[in-house]
Amino acid sequence: MSPRPTLPRQGPRIALALAGGGPLGAIHEIGALCALEEALPGLDLTDLNAYIGVSAGAFIAAGLANGMTPRQMCAAFIDSDGGADDLIDPGLFTHPAWHEYRRRLRRLPRLAGEAALQWLAGDLPLVGALGHLGGALPTGLFDNGAMQAQLERVFATKGRTNDFRQLHRPLVVVATDLDTGEAAPFGTPGWDDTPIARAVVASAALPGLYPPVAIGGRHYVDGALKKTIHASVLLDQGQDLLICLNPLVPFDAGREPAAARMSRPTIHEGRIPHLASAGLPAVLSQTFRSLIHSRLELGMKGYERTHPECDIVLLEPDHHDPTMFRAGTFSYTLRRQLAEHAYQQTRRLLRARCAELAPVFAEHGVPLDLDGLFRDRTLLSKLPLRRSGNDLAERTHHVLDQLEALLAAT
């Protein structure tokens, strides 16, 4: 199949990097991208210089590279009803991996016989013999085949493609080679003959939850095992501005979140004084978030040193906000509220950092819409606005922030 010609892009080279984070990460990134799209009306998020996605971010990056706007993805994922046009139905994330269960179970008699013989012969202690039975355990709890099939249907729509080589803009989807631990940058030369949908499910195959994905005789798992965002793949291609979205951050219970002072609806409001009191799930979540975020921080420092010619803007949730930390992500109602929360949180972040970010975006020809950022807007119309009692003081601070941003941009 002959490659579709990459159209020359006028103006600065602006790229987008999306980190992972499971269904929660995808929800946050869609809400954040909707806010970013409104705040930067001169920037078409479906026509950037390049895209890279890892794990859940791969779903979103593949959608953007295929011409799906953030609002369209919001309708197809957040407001979805499980129809054929949905980008992905969250229910597909929890299909049991029956095929994997059956395949592993068939190995149990042979493995049990081998373990018994080795133990009786004295070649293995009892614990070692029992460990030999690990080969009968499934490599994942959930099946990712349904996710791949749904993505194939979405990308088969007229004007879209499941072939990296047919995209107008470069897309990179990063997975990890299970046998070597090395990153696999699907979509780059030499890695672009794999269908986009298969590369995406490989990038999102979190070990333990999903079986490794076989591609070309090798097995691939979640791209975040190697690095959090893999931004260097795009930076090495030459970019002027790289926008990075990272949806998962460690939670800081040290003070009230900024959202508690705002007027938008939130869920699970209130502080979490001690994570240990929330039990093992909270401890494991905090551990995972801290590990991947520490790698991200190191990576960002390295990118600034190795690619000083590129401006890098990192957007991520408030570390003090308990909403995204405590949320589950498979409820239809909760999914809508989380997306609205991410949308409003990103708007607050852009307002708070407008003095810093406005000059950066303006330098690359995409000025911030400060007037729009300081107006009341919602992502999902059915979620009502809620005003706080300190609304006058809040608006005063917003006006001062806006004035500061205007002065900084001039």
mmCIF file of C-alpha atoms in Angstrom:
data_model
loop_
_atom_site.group_PDB
_atom_site.id
_atom_site.type_symbol
_atom_site.label_atom_id
_atom_site.label_comp_id
_atom_site.label_asym_id
_atom_site.label_seq_id
_atom_site.Cartn_x
_atom_site.Cartn_y
_atom_site.Cartn_z
ATOM 1 C CA MET A 1 0.000 0.000 0.000
ATOM 2 C CA SER A 2 1.498 3.323 -1.024
ATOM 3 C CA PRO A 3 1.886 5.862 1.796
ATOM 4 C CA ARG A 4 -0.503 8.779 1.936
ATOM 5 C CA PRO A 5 1.566 11.955 1.386
ATOM 6 C CA THR A 6 2.313 13.938 4.519
ATOM 7 C CA LEU A 7 1.019 17.449 3.985
ATOM 8 C CA PRO A 8 3.509 20.258 4.639
ATOM 9 C CA ARG A 9 2.599 22.167 7.763
ATOM 10 C CA GLN A 10 2.843 25.918 7.721
ATOM 11 C CA GLY A 11 4.256 27.761 10.714
ATOM 12 C CA PRO A 12 5.802 26.375 13.904
ATOM 13 C CA ARG A 13 6.140 22.635 14.399
ATOM 14 C CA ILE A 14 3.808 21.814 17.309
ATOM 15 C CA ALA A 15 3.535 18.253 18.602
ATOM 16 C CA LEU A 16 1.483 16.485 21.266
ATOM 17 C CA ALA A 17 2.596 13.777 23.716
ATOM 18 C CA LEU A 18 -0.002 11.867 25.772
ATOM 19 C CA ALA A 19 0.929 9.685 28.742
ATOM 20 C CA GLY A 20 -1.043 6.702 30.032
ATOM 21 C CA GLY A 21 -3.257 6.104 33.014
ATOM 22 C CA GLY A 22 -5.913 3.513 32.167
ATOM 23 C CA PRO A 23 -9.528 4.530 31.499
ATOM 24 C CA LEU A 24 -9.149 7.297 34.093
ATOM 25 C CA GLY A 25 -6.224 8.719 32.146
ATOM 26 C CA ALA A 26 -8.177 8.660 28.892
ATOM 27 C CA ILE A 27 -11.106 10.439 30.547
ATOM 28 C CA HIS A 28 -8.844 13.136 31.971
ATOM 29 C CA GLU A 29 -7.007 13.661 28.694
ATOM 30 C CA ILE A 30 -10.235 14.066 26.717
ATOM 31 C CA GLY A 31 -11.552 16.650 29.182
ATOM 32 C CA ALA A 32 -8.192 18.444 29.227
ATOM 33 C CA LEU A 33 -7.921 18.466 25.429
ATOM 34 C CA CYS A 34 -11.418 19.938 25.121
ATOM 35 C CA ALA A 35 -10.337 22.771 27.425
ATOM 36 C CA LEU A 36 -7.075 23.226 25.532
ATOM 37 C CA GLU A 37 -8.871 23.286 22.174
ATOM 38 C CA GLU A 38 -11.090 26.127 23.385
ATOM 39 C CA ALA A 39 -8.218 28.033 25.003
ATOM 40 C CA LEU A 40 -6.088 27.844 21.828
ATOM 41 C CA PRO A 41 -8.597 28.522 19.022
ATOM 42 C CA GLY A 42 -5.772 29.044 16.526
ATOM 43 C CA LEU A 43 -4.519 25.481 17.033
ATOM 44 C CA ASP A 44 -6.149 22.521 15.288
ATOM 45 C CA LEU A 45 -5.437 19.526 17.534
ATOM 46 C CA THR A 46 -6.181 17.175 14.634
ATOM 47 C CA ASP A 47 -3.532 18.825 12.448
ATOM 48 C CA LEU A 48 -0.403 19.009 14.579
ATOM 49 C CA ASN A 49 3.108 18.263 13.373
ATOM 50 C CA ALA A 50 3.234 14.868 15.150
ATOM 51 C CA TYR A 51 1.643 12.780 17.910
ATOM 52 C CA ILE A 52 2.905 10.227 20.397
ATOM 53 C CA GLY A 53 0.771 8.183 22.775
ATOM 54 C CA VAL A 54 1.565 5.689 25.511
ATOM 55 C CA SER A 55 -0.957 3.234 26.979
ATOM 56 C CA ALA A 56 -4.316 5.031 27.382
ATOM 57 C CA GLY A 57 -2.767 8.063 25.700
ATOM 58 C CA ALA A 58 -2.298 5.918 22.586
ATOM 59 C CA PHE A 59 -6.095 5.646 22.174
ATOM 60 C CA ILE A 60 -6.448 9.428 22.232
ATOM 61 C CA ALA A 61 -3.405 10.145 20.053
ATOM 62 C CA ALA A 62 -4.631 7.659 17.432
ATOM 63 C CA GLY A 63 -8.038 9.318 17.405
ATOM 64 C CA LEU A 64 -6.565 12.814 16.947
ATOM 65 C CA ALA A 65 -4.212 11.653 14.193
ATOM 66 C CA ASN A 66 -7.265 10.167 12.450
ATOM 67 C CA GLY A 67 -9.052 13.510 12.470
ATOM 68 C CA MET A 68 -11.281 12.992 15.536
ATOM 69 C CA THR A 69 -11.590 16.254 17.467
ATOM 70 C CA PRO A 70 -11.527 16.254 21.292
ATOM 71 C CA ARG A 71 -15.262 17.044 21.287
ATOM 72 C CA GLN A 72 -15.956 14.123 18.960
ATOM 73 C CA MET A 73 -13.951 11.827 21.239
ATOM 74 C CA CYS A 74 -15.865 13.175 24.213
ATOM 75 C CA ALA A 75 -19.108 12.196 22.506
ATOM 76 C CA ALA A 76 -17.682 8.797 21.548
ATOM 77 C CA PHE A 77 -16.157 7.909 24.931
ATOM 78 C CA ILE A 78 -17.638 10.066 27.679
ATOM 79 C CA ASP A 79 -21.215 10.323 26.374
ATOM 80 C CA SER A 80 -21.101 6.917 24.702
ATOM 81 C CA ASP A 81 -23.858 4.326 24.838
ATOM 82 C CA GLY A 82 -21.769 1.398 23.618
ATOM 83 C CA GLY A 83 -22.674 1.969 19.967
ATOM 84 C CA ALA A 84 -20.610 1.044 16.934
ATOM 85 C CA ASP A 85 -19.351 4.626 16.474
ATOM 86 C CA ASP A 86 -17.844 4.921 19.957
ATOM 87 C CA LEU A 87 -14.091 5.390 20.118
ATOM 88 C CA ILE A 88 -14.031 2.818 22.868
ATOM 89 C CA ASP A 89 -16.678 1.515 25.236
ATOM 90 C CA PRO A 90 -15.291 1.369 28.812
ATOM 91 C CA GLY A 91 -17.096 -1.943 29.246
ATOM 92 C CA LEU A 92 -14.631 -3.454 26.775
ATOM 93 C CA PHE A 93 -11.835 -2.959 29.288
ATOM 94 C CA THR A 94 -13.251 -5.681 31.563
ATOM 95 C CA HIS A 95 -14.034 -8.598 29.238
ATOM 96 C CA PRO A 96 -12.604 -11.732 30.910
ATOM 97 C CA ALA A 97 -9.760 -13.335 28.969
ATOM 98 C CA TRP A 98 -11.546 -16.694 28.562
ATOM 99 C CA HIS A 99 -9.261 -17.839 25.756
ATOM 100 C CA GLU A 100 -6.179 -17.199 27.887
ATOM 101 C CA TYR A 101 -7.760 -19.000 30.857
ATOM 102 C CA ARG A 102 -8.511 -22.095 28.758
ATOM 103 C CA ARG A 103 -5.095 -22.103 27.085
ATOM 104 C CA ARG A 104 -3.266 -21.970 30.410
ATOM 105 C CA LEU A 105 -5.546 -24.507 32.057
ATOM 106 C CA ARG A 106 -4.708 -27.058 29.362
ATOM 107 C CA ARG A 107 -1.050 -26.800 30.408
ATOM 108 C CA LEU A 108 -1.758 -27.628 34.055
ATOM 109 C CA PRO A 109 -1.619 -31.483 33.876
ATOM 110 C CA ARG A 110 1.746 -31.487 32.106
ATOM 111 C CA LEU A 111 3.247 -28.869 34.415
ATOM 112 C CA ALA A 112 1.930 -30.659 37.504
ATOM 113 C CA GLY A 113 3.490 -33.931 36.304
ATOM 114 C CA GLU A 114 6.855 -32.280 35.648
ATOM 115 C CA ALA A 115 6.820 -30.571 39.045
ATOM 116 C CA ALA A 116 5.979 -33.821 40.847
ATOM 117 C CA LEU A 117 8.763 -35.741 39.113
ATOM 118 C CA GLN A 118 11.351 -33.057 39.863
ATOM 119 C CA TRP A 119 10.296 -32.923 43.526
ATOM 120 C CA LEU A 120 10.317 -36.696 43.946
ATOM 121 C CA ALA A 121 13.745 -36.879 42.294
ATOM 122 C CA GLY A 122 15.049 -34.251 44.688
ATOM 123 C CA ASP A 123 15.856 -31.813 41.875
ATOM 124 C CA LEU A 124 13.546 -29.165 43.311
ATOM 125 C CA PRO A 125 12.351 -28.321 46.833
ATOM 126 C CA LEU A 126 8.599 -28.300 47.378
ATOM 127 C CA VAL A 127 8.412 -24.510 47.028
ATOM 128 C CA GLY A 128 10.316 -24.647 43.740
ATOM 129 C CA ALA A 129 8.075 -27.427 42.440
ATOM 130 C CA LEU A 130 4.984 -25.399 43.251
ATOM 131 C CA GLY A 131 6.539 -22.403 41.540
ATOM 132 C CA HIS A 132 6.852 -24.513 38.402
ATOM 133 C CA LEU A 133 3.045 -24.472 38.214
ATOM 134 C CA GLY A 134 3.145 -20.720 37.571
ATOM 135 C CA GLY A 135 3.160 -21.476 33.864
ATOM 136 C CA ALA A 136 -0.497 -22.465 34.199
ATOM 137 C CA LEU A 137 -1.532 -19.047 35.472
ATOM 138 C CA PRO A 138 -3.078 -16.674 32.914
ATOM 139 C CA THR A 139 -0.897 -13.755 31.818
ATOM 140 C CA GLY A 140 -3.842 -11.366 32.054
ATOM 141 C CA LEU A 141 -7.274 -11.151 33.632
ATOM 142 C CA PHE A 142 -9.005 -9.255 30.835
ATOM 143 C CA ASP A 143 -9.150 -9.695 27.081
ATOM 144 C CA ASN A 144 -7.928 -6.899 24.818
ATOM 145 C CA GLY A 145 -9.277 -8.449 21.608
ATOM 146 C CA ALA A 146 -12.624 -6.660 21.906
ATOM 147 C CA MET A 147 -10.840 -3.314 22.265
ATOM 148 C CA GLN A 148 -8.832 -3.976 19.115
ATOM 149 C CA ALA A 149 -11.938 -4.977 17.167
ATOM 150 C CA GLN A 150 -13.740 -1.791 18.220
ATOM 151 C CA LEU A 151 -10.805 0.398 17.207
ATOM 152 C CA GLU A 152 -10.642 -1.368 13.847
ATOM 153 C CA ARG A 153 -14.308 -0.502 13.281
ATOM 154 C CA VAL A 154 -13.721 3.133 14.258
ATOM 155 C CA PHE A 155 -10.679 3.507 11.997
ATOM 156 C CA ALA A 156 -12.497 1.833 9.087
ATOM 157 C CA THR A 157 -14.795 4.864 8.838
ATOM 158 C CA LYS A 158 -14.398 6.949 5.677
ATOM 159 C CA GLY A 159 -11.574 9.459 6.046
ATOM 160 C CA ARG A 160 -9.794 7.423 8.726
ATOM 161 C CA THR A 161 -7.221 4.677 8.511
ATOM 162 C CA ASN A 162 -5.787 1.785 10.511
ATOM 163 C CA ASP A 163 -2.447 2.142 8.713
ATOM 164 C CA PHE A 164 0.290 4.389 10.133
ATOM 165 C CA ARG A 165 1.591 4.963 6.606
ATOM 166 C CA GLN A 166 -1.740 6.394 5.439
ATOM 167 C CA LEU A 167 -1.956 9.151 8.075
ATOM 168 C CA HIS A 168 -1.394 12.765 7.054
ATOM 169 C CA ARG A 169 0.550 13.395 10.284
ATOM 170 C CA PRO A 170 3.140 11.170 11.994
ATOM 171 C CA LEU A 171 1.770 9.080 14.859
ATOM 172 C CA VAL A 172 3.952 7.090 17.259
ATOM 173 C CA VAL A 173 2.465 4.497 19.614
ATOM 174 C CA VAL A 174 4.967 3.119 22.124
ATOM 175 C CA ALA A 175 4.826 -0.383 23.598
ATOM 176 C CA THR A 176 7.463 -2.432 25.453
ATOM 177 C CA ASP A 177 9.055 -5.621 24.139
ATOM 178 C CA LEU A 178 8.395 -8.096 26.952
ATOM 179 C CA ASP A 179 11.465 -10.239 26.234
ATOM 180 C CA THR A 180 13.993 -7.390 26.029
ATOM 181 C CA GLY A 181 12.432 -4.527 27.986
ATOM 182 C CA GLU A 182 13.125 -2.209 25.071
ATOM 183 C CA ALA A 183 10.701 0.408 23.748
ATOM 184 C CA ALA A 184 8.899 -0.382 20.493
ATOM 185 C CA PRO A 185 7.998 2.880 18.665
ATOM 186 C CA PHE A 186 5.226 1.688 16.362
ATOM 187 C CA GLY A 187 4.624 4.155 13.560
ATOM 188 C CA THR A 188 8.264 5.126 13.035
ATOM 189 C CA PRO A 189 10.159 3.821 9.958
ATOM 190 C CA GLY A 190 10.601 0.070 10.298
ATOM 191 C CA TRP A 191 7.746 -0.107 12.818
ATOM 192 C CA ASP A 192 4.920 1.253 10.670
ATOM 193 C CA ASP A 193 3.557 -1.946 9.099
ATOM 194 C CA THR A 194 1.648 -2.954 12.241
ATOM 195 C CA PRO A 195 -2.044 -1.885 12.222
ATOM 196 C CA ILE A 196 -2.674 1.123 14.451
ATOM 197 C CA ALA A 197 -5.376 -0.668 16.461
ATOM 198 C CA ARG A 198 -3.054 -3.565 17.321
ATOM 199 C CA ALA A 199 -0.233 -1.220 18.303
ATOM 200 C CA VAL A 200 -2.619 0.714 20.565
ATOM 201 C CA VAL A 201 -3.834 -2.363 22.471
ATOM 202 C CA ALA A 202 -0.203 -3.516 22.795
ATOM 203 C CA SER A 203 0.756 -0.135 24.255
ATOM 204 C CA ALA A 204 -2.118 -0.424 26.766
ATOM 205 C CA ALA A 205 -1.510 -4.081 27.748
ATOM 206 C CA LEU A 206 -0.747 -3.511 31.427
ATOM 207 C CA PRO A 207 0.918 -6.710 32.712
ATOM 208 C CA GLY A 208 -1.333 -8.701 35.006
ATOM 209 C CA LEU A 209 -4.484 -7.098 33.669
ATOM 210 C CA TYR A 210 -4.080 -7.844 29.943
ATOM 211 C CA PRO A 211 -2.146 -10.581 28.132
ATOM 212 C CA PRO A 212 0.910 -9.531 26.091
ATOM 213 C CA VAL A 213 0.076 -8.767 22.452
ATOM 214 C CA ALA A 214 1.834 -10.844 19.795
ATOM 215 C CA ILE A 215 3.207 -8.834 16.861
ATOM 216 C CA GLY A 216 5.679 -10.232 14.364
ATOM 217 C CA GLY A 217 6.620 -13.189 16.537
ATOM 218 C CA ARG A 218 7.343 -11.031 19.606
ATOM 219 C CA HIS A 219 5.212 -10.057 22.598
ATOM 220 C CA TYR A 220 4.515 -6.498 23.682
ATOM 221 C CA VAL A 221 3.089 -4.915 26.821
ATOM 222 C CA ASP A 222 2.356 -1.452 28.221
ATOM 223 C CA GLY A 223 4.622 1.278 26.857
ATOM 224 C CA ALA A 224 4.840 2.990 30.245
ATOM 225 C CA LEU A 225 7.054 0.208 31.605
ATOM 226 C CA LYS A 226 10.063 1.834 29.964
ATOM 227 C CA LYS A 227 9.260 5.550 30.171
ATOM 228 C CA THR A 228 6.243 7.593 31.154
ATOM 229 C CA ILE A 229 5.852 9.683 28.013
ATOM 230 C CA HIS A 230 8.655 8.837 25.497
ATOM 231 C CA ALA A 231 8.733 12.461 24.306
ATOM 232 C CA SER A 232 12.285 12.148 22.979
ATOM 233 C CA VAL A 233 10.946 10.191 19.978
ATOM 234 C CA LEU A 234 9.200 13.347 18.758
ATOM 235 C CA LEU A 235 11.840 15.781 19.965
ATOM 236 C CA ASP A 236 14.492 13.984 17.929
ATOM 237 C CA GLN A 237 12.371 14.607 14.824
ATOM 238 C CA GLY A 238 12.580 18.370 15.430
ATOM 239 C CA GLN A 239 9.758 20.305 17.127
ATOM 240 C CA ASP A 240 9.299 23.929 18.122
ATOM 241 C CA LEU A 241 6.645 23.357 20.793
ATOM 242 C CA LEU A 242 5.740 20.105 22.530
ATOM 243 C CA ILE A 243 2.564 19.936 24.605
ATOM 244 C CA CYS A 244 2.576 17.045 27.079
ATOM 245 C CA LEU A 245 -0.447 15.743 28.998
ATOM 246 C CA ASN A 246 0.120 13.504 32.004
ATOM 247 C CA PRO A 247 -3.106 12.428 33.745
ATOM 248 C CA LEU A 248 -1.669 10.547 36.754
ATOM 249 C CA VAL A 249 0.146 12.368 39.554
ATOM 250 C CA PRO A 250 0.894 11.361 43.153
ATOM 251 C CA PHE A 251 -1.632 12.776 45.574
ATOM 252 C CA ASP A 252 -0.474 15.349 48.133
ATOM 253 C CA ALA A 253 -2.813 15.330 51.133
ATOM 254 C CA GLY A 254 -1.016 18.257 52.751
ATOM 255 C CA ARG A 255 -3.621 20.937 52.014
ATOM 256 C CA GLU A 256 -7.045 21.592 50.526
ATOM 257 C CA PRO A 257 -7.242 21.281 46.735
ATOM 258 C CA ALA A 258 -7.698 24.423 44.683
ATOM 259 C CA ALA A 259 -10.926 22.939 43.320
ATOM 260 C CA ALA A 260 -12.541 23.158 46.750
ATOM 261 C CA ARG A 261 -12.595 26.936 46.424
ATOM 262 C CA MET A 262 -14.170 26.941 42.981
ATOM 263 C CA SER A 263 -17.750 26.851 41.814
ATOM 264 C CA ARG A 264 -17.769 23.765 39.594
ATOM 265 C CA PRO A 265 -19.262 20.429 40.577
ATOM 266 C CA THR A 266 -16.810 17.861 41.883
ATOM 267 C CA ILE A 267 -17.132 14.329 43.185
ATOM 268 C CA HIS A 268 -15.745 12.766 46.343
ATOM 269 C CA GLU A 269 -14.943 16.230 47.685
ATOM 270 C CA GLY A 270 -12.974 16.580 50.894
ATOM 271 C CA ARG A 271 -9.471 15.862 52.093
ATOM 272 C CA ILE A 272 -7.810 12.493 52.532
ATOM 273 C CA PRO A 273 -5.709 13.153 55.646
ATOM 274 C CA HIS A 274 -3.813 9.836 55.583
ATOM 275 C CA LEU A 275 -3.643 7.513 52.594
ATOM 276 C CA ALA A 276 -2.865 4.507 54.791
ATOM 277 C CA SER A 277 -6.343 4.798 56.308
ATOM 278 C CA ALA A 278 -7.853 4.215 52.850
ATOM 279 C CA GLY A 279 -6.348 0.731 52.667
ATOM 280 C CA LEU A 280 -4.245 -1.220 50.198
ATOM 281 C CA PRO A 281 -5.777 0.144 46.954
ATOM 282 C CA ALA A 282 -4.858 3.713 47.921
ATOM 283 C CA VAL A 283 -1.344 2.688 48.951
ATOM 284 C CA LEU A 284 -0.761 0.815 45.681
ATOM 285 C CA SER A 285 -2.210 3.661 43.624
ATOM 286 C CA GLN A 286 0.024 6.209 45.319
ATOM 287 C CA THR A 287 3.062 3.968 44.873
ATOM 288 C CA PHE A 288 2.393 3.489 41.155
ATOM 289 C CA ARG A 289 1.717 7.184 40.593
ATOM 290 C CA SER A 290 4.876 8.210 42.449
ATOM 291 C CA LEU A 291 7.056 5.805 40.470
ATOM 292 C CA ILE A 292 5.849 6.899 37.040
ATOM 293 C CA HIS A 293 5.837 10.580 37.975
ATOM 294 C CA SER A 294 9.420 10.509 39.273
ATOM 295 C CA ARG A 295 10.483 9.107 35.895
ATOM 296 C CA LEU A 296 8.511 11.843 34.152
ATOM 297 C CA GLU A 297 10.253 14.548 36.192
ATOM 298 C CA LEU A 298 13.667 13.131 35.336
ATOM 299 C CA GLY A 299 12.681 12.875 31.681
ATOM 300 C CA MET A 300 11.487 16.489 31.542
ATOM 301 C CA LYS A 301 14.775 17.737 32.983
ATOM 302 C CA GLY A 302 16.638 15.674 30.422
ATOM 303 C CA TYR A 303 14.534 16.998 27.527
ATOM 304 C CA GLU A 304 15.250 20.589 28.547
ATOM 305 C CA ARG A 305 18.972 19.807 28.489
ATOM 306 C CA THR A 306 19.100 17.778 25.263
ATOM 307 C CA HIS A 307 16.531 19.768 23.241
ATOM 308 C CA PRO A 308 16.806 23.407 24.403
ATOM 309 C CA GLU A 309 15.493 24.594 21.030
ATOM 310 C CA CYS A 310 12.003 23.239 21.808
ATOM 311 C CA ASP A 311 9.552 24.774 24.258
ATOM 312 C CA ILE A 312 7.894 22.063 26.362
ATOM 313 C CA VAL A 313 4.587 22.639 28.161
ATOM 314 C CA LEU A 314 3.497 19.969 30.661
ATOM 315 C CA LEU A 315 -0.134 19.938 31.791
ATOM 316 C CA GLU A 316 -1.253 17.616 34.575
ATOM 317 C CA PRO A 317 -3.832 17.495 37.406
ATOM 318 C CA ASP A 318 -3.532 19.327 40.707
ATOM 319 C CA HIS A 319 -1.496 17.128 43.079
ATOM 320 C CA HIS A 320 -3.700 18.285 45.973
ATOM 321 C CA ASP A 321 -7.019 17.353 44.340
ATOM 322 C CA PRO A 322 -8.500 14.096 45.711
ATOM 323 C CA THR A 323 -11.158 13.763 42.995
ATOM 324 C CA MET A 324 -9.091 12.035 40.313
ATOM 325 C CA PHE A 325 -7.198 10.012 42.936
ATOM 326 C CA ARG A 326 -10.274 8.483 44.520
ATOM 327 C CA ALA A 327 -12.406 8.002 41.438
ATOM 328 C CA GLY A 328 -13.456 4.768 39.816
ATOM 329 C CA THR A 329 -13.824 4.942 36.045
ATOM 330 C CA PHE A 330 -16.327 2.380 34.818
ATOM 331 C CA SER A 331 -19.571 4.055 35.866
ATOM 332 C CA TYR A 332 -21.376 5.940 33.087
ATOM 333 C CA THR A 333 -22.469 8.741 35.419
ATOM 334 C CA LEU A 334 -19.110 9.003 37.111
ATOM 335 C CA ARG A 335 -17.340 9.071 33.761
ATOM 336 C CA ARG A 336 -19.227 12.210 32.745
ATOM 337 C CA GLN A 337 -18.483 13.929 36.034
ATOM 338 C CA LEU A 338 -14.787 13.065 35.832
ATOM 339 C CA ALA A 339 -14.536 14.462 32.309
ATOM 340 C CA GLU A 340 -16.239 17.679 33.415
ATOM 341 C CA HIS A 341 -13.894 17.855 36.390
ATOM 342 C CA ALA A 342 -10.825 17.428 34.141
ATOM 343 C CA TYR A 343 -12.149 20.079 31.757
ATOM 344 C CA GLN A 344 -12.719 22.610 34.539
ATOM 345 C CA GLN A 345 -9.456 21.728 36.268
ATOM 346 C CA THR A 346 -7.494 22.321 33.059
ATOM 347 C CA ARG A 347 -9.218 25.669 32.560
ATOM 348 C CA ARG A 348 -8.251 26.618 36.113
ATOM 349 C CA LEU A 349 -4.678 25.513 35.459
ATOM 350 C CA LEU A 350 -4.467 27.619 32.293
ATOM 351 C CA ARG A 351 -5.847 30.626 34.159
ATOM 352 C CA ALA A 352 -3.407 30.159 37.038
ATOM 353 C CA ARG A 353 -0.438 29.810 34.660
ATOM 354 C CA CYS A 354 -1.591 32.249 31.993
ATOM 355 C CA ALA A 355 1.186 34.771 32.757
ATOM 356 C CA GLU A 356 3.725 31.998 32.138
ATOM 357 C CA LEU A 357 2.024 30.184 29.260
ATOM 358 C CA ALA A 358 0.527 33.052 27.237
ATOM 359 C CA PRO A 359 3.923 34.298 25.946
ATOM 360 C CA VAL A 360 5.026 30.734 25.109
ATOM 361 C CA PHE A 361 1.934 29.927 23.074
ATOM 362 C CA ALA A 362 1.932 33.386 21.448
ATOM 363 C CA GLU A 363 5.538 32.897 20.320
ATOM 364 C CA HIS A 364 4.369 29.879 18.340
ATOM 365 C CA GLY A 365 1.415 31.629 16.753
ATOM 366 C CA VAL A 366 -1.355 30.280 18.999
ATOM 367 C CA PRO A 367 -2.299 32.936 21.569
ATOM 368 C CA LEU A 368 -4.391 31.954 24.572
ATOM 369 C CA ASP A 369 -8.030 33.034 24.442
ATOM 370 C CA LEU A 370 -7.908 34.804 27.785
ATOM 371 C CA ASP A 371 -11.416 36.200 27.425
ATOM 372 C CA GLY A 372 -12.846 32.713 26.925
ATOM 373 C CA LEU A 373 -10.819 31.246 29.797
ATOM 374 C CA PHE A 374 -12.379 33.686 32.235
ATOM 375 C CA ARG A 375 -15.957 32.981 31.147
ATOM 376 C CA ASP A 376 -18.226 30.324 32.626
ATOM 377 C CA ARG A 377 -18.304 27.265 30.380
ATOM 378 C CA THR A 378 -19.089 23.592 30.771
ATOM 379 C CA LEU A 379 -18.004 20.527 28.840
ATOM 380 C CA LEU A 380 -21.252 18.604 29.291
ATOM 381 C CA SER A 381 -24.355 20.774 29.265
ATOM 382 C CA LYS A 382 -26.380 18.608 31.658
ATOM 383 C CA LEU A 383 -23.996 19.181 34.546
ATOM 384 C CA PRO A 384 -25.184 22.330 36.366
ATOM 385 C CA LEU A 385 -22.997 25.214 37.455
ATOM 386 C CA ARG A 386 -22.568 25.791 41.164
ATOM 387 C CA ARG A 387 -21.328 29.055 42.569
ATOM 388 C CA SER A 388 -19.419 29.497 45.778
ATOM 389 C CA GLY A 389 -20.128 32.112 48.407
ATOM 390 C CA ASN A 390 -16.777 33.751 47.705
ATOM 391 C CA ASP A 391 -17.624 34.395 44.055
ATOM 392 C CA LEU A 392 -16.757 38.128 44.092
ATOM 393 C CA ALA A 393 -13.285 37.541 45.513
ATOM 394 C CA GLU A 394 -12.751 34.692 43.099
ATOM 395 C CA ARG A 395 -13.667 36.814 40.093
ATOM 396 C CA THR A 396 -11.416 39.627 41.330
ATOM 397 C CA HIS A 397 -8.474 37.245 41.394
ATOM 398 C CA HIS A 398 -9.367 36.088 37.874
ATOM 399 C CA VAL A 399 -9.395 39.652 36.564
ATOM 400 C CA LEU A 400 -5.991 40.320 38.135
ATOM 401 C CA ASP A 401 -4.616 37.105 36.643
ATOM 402 C CA GLN A 402 -5.962 38.104 33.243
ATOM 403 C CA LEU A 403 -4.382 41.565 33.494
ATOM 404 C CA GLU A 404 -1.040 40.002 34.445
ATOM 405 C CA ALA A 405 -1.231 37.655 31.450
ATOM 406 C CA LEU A 406 -2.030 40.507 29.062
ATOM 407 C CA LEU A 407 0.934 42.508 30.331
ATOM 408 C CA ALA A 408 3.220 39.493 30.030
ATOM 409 C CA ALA A 409 2.081 38.797 26.469
ATOM 410 C CA THR A 410 2.773 42.352 25.270
#
